[in-house]
PDB file of C-alpha atoms in Angstrom:
ATOM      1  CA  MET A  95      61.285 -12.217  25.462  1.00 55.00           C
ATOM      2  CA  GLU A  96      59.232 -13.834  28.197  1.00 63.00           C
ATOM      3  CA  PRO A  97      56.640 -16.443  27.157  1.00 65.00           C
ATOM      4  CA  PHE A  98      54.085 -14.312  29.019  1.00 72.00           C
ATOM      5  CA  ASP A  99      54.801 -11.357  26.733  1.00 83.00           C
ATOM      6  CA  LEU A 100      54.474 -13.555  23.656  1.00 84.00           C
ATOM      7  CA  ALA A 101      51.083 -14.781  24.864  1.00 85.00           C
ATOM      8  CA  ILE A 102      49.830 -11.203  25.271  1.00 85.00           C
ATOM      9  CA  ILE A 103      51.099 -10.222  21.818  1.00 84.00           C
ATOM     10  CA  ASP A 104      49.543 -13.340  20.298  1.00 87.00           C
ATOM     11  CA  LYS A 105      46.176 -12.615  21.911  1.00 90.00           C
ATOM     12  CA  ALA A 106      46.280  -8.968  20.821  1.00 89.00           C
ATOM     13  CA  ALA A 107      47.122  -9.970  17.250  1.00 88.00           C
ATOM     14  CA  GLU A 108      44.214 -12.426  17.296  1.00 90.00           C
ATOM     15  CA  ARG A 109      41.800  -9.688  18.426  1.00 90.00           C
ATOM     16  CA  LEU A 110      43.097  -7.280  15.778  1.00 87.00           C
ATOM     17  CA  PHE A 111      42.572  -9.927  13.107  1.00 87.00           C
ATOM     18  CA  GLU A 112      38.986 -10.547  14.310  1.00 85.00           C
ATOM     19  CA  ILE A 113      38.204  -6.817  14.294  1.00 80.00           C
ATOM     20  CA  GLU A 114      39.765  -6.403  10.847  1.00 81.00           C
ATOM     21  CA  THR A 115      37.714  -9.303   9.504  1.00 81.00           C
ATOM     22  CA  LEU A 116      34.513  -7.810  10.911  1.00 76.00           C
ATOM     23  CA  LEU A 117      35.308  -4.394   9.439  1.00 74.00           C
ATOM     24  CA  GLN A 118      35.904  -5.930   6.012  1.00 76.00           C
ATOM     25  CA  LYS A 119      32.414  -7.459   5.962  1.00 72.00           C
ATOM     26  CA  PRO A 120      30.024  -4.910   7.528  1.00 66.00           C
ATOM     27  CA  ALA A 121      27.366  -5.352   4.846  1.00 67.00           C
ATOM     28  CA  TYR A 122      27.470  -9.138   5.154  1.00 69.00           C
ATOM     29  CA  ARG A 123      27.113  -8.948   8.943  1.00 65.00           C
ATOM     30  CA  LEU A 124      24.268  -6.453   8.715  1.00 71.00           C
ATOM     31  CA  ASN A 125      22.433  -8.664   6.204  1.00 72.00           C
ATOM     32  CA  ALA A 126      22.904 -11.713   8.423  1.00 71.00           C
ATOM     33  CA  ILE A 127      21.552  -9.864  11.468  1.00 72.00           C
ATOM     34  CA  THR A 128      18.620  -8.418   9.513  1.00 76.00           C
ATOM     35  CA  TYR A 129      17.800 -11.831   8.036  1.00 73.00           C
ATOM     36  CA  THR A 130      17.932 -13.495  11.457  1.00 73.00           C
ATOM     37  CA  VAL A 131      15.677 -10.864  13.039  1.00 75.00           C
ATOM     38  CA  SER A 132      13.153 -10.872  10.187  1.00 74.00           C
ATOM     39  CA  SER A 133      12.966 -14.686  10.038  1.00 72.00           C
ATOM     40  CA  GLN A 134      12.397 -14.837  13.800  1.00 72.00           C
ATOM     41  CA  ARG A 135       9.665 -12.209  13.492  1.00 69.00           C
ATOM     42  CA  CYS A 136       7.926 -14.233  10.746  1.00 67.00           C
ATOM     43  CA  GLU A 137       8.092 -17.385  12.858  1.00 63.00           C
ATOM     44  CA  SER A 138       6.595 -15.656  15.893  1.00 62.00           C
ATOM     45  CA  GLN A 139       3.744 -14.214  13.778  1.00 62.00           C
ATOM     46  CA  GLU A 140       2.879 -17.670  12.416  1.00 60.00           C
ATOM     47  CA  HIS A 141       2.112 -18.944  15.908  1.00 55.00           C
ATOM     48  CA  TYR A 142      -0.755 -16.478  16.443  1.00 52.00           C
TER      49      TYR A 142
END
């Protein structure tokens, strides 16, 4: 196998792992996003 091919396979495997990890924790990610948005909204309201 060419080193170039190995690099492509390695990168693809890395992406698949990232996607898999994200899919395993959808609730956690959603909570983190919701928390971030709501905390930013509270901060912006305090300034007025």
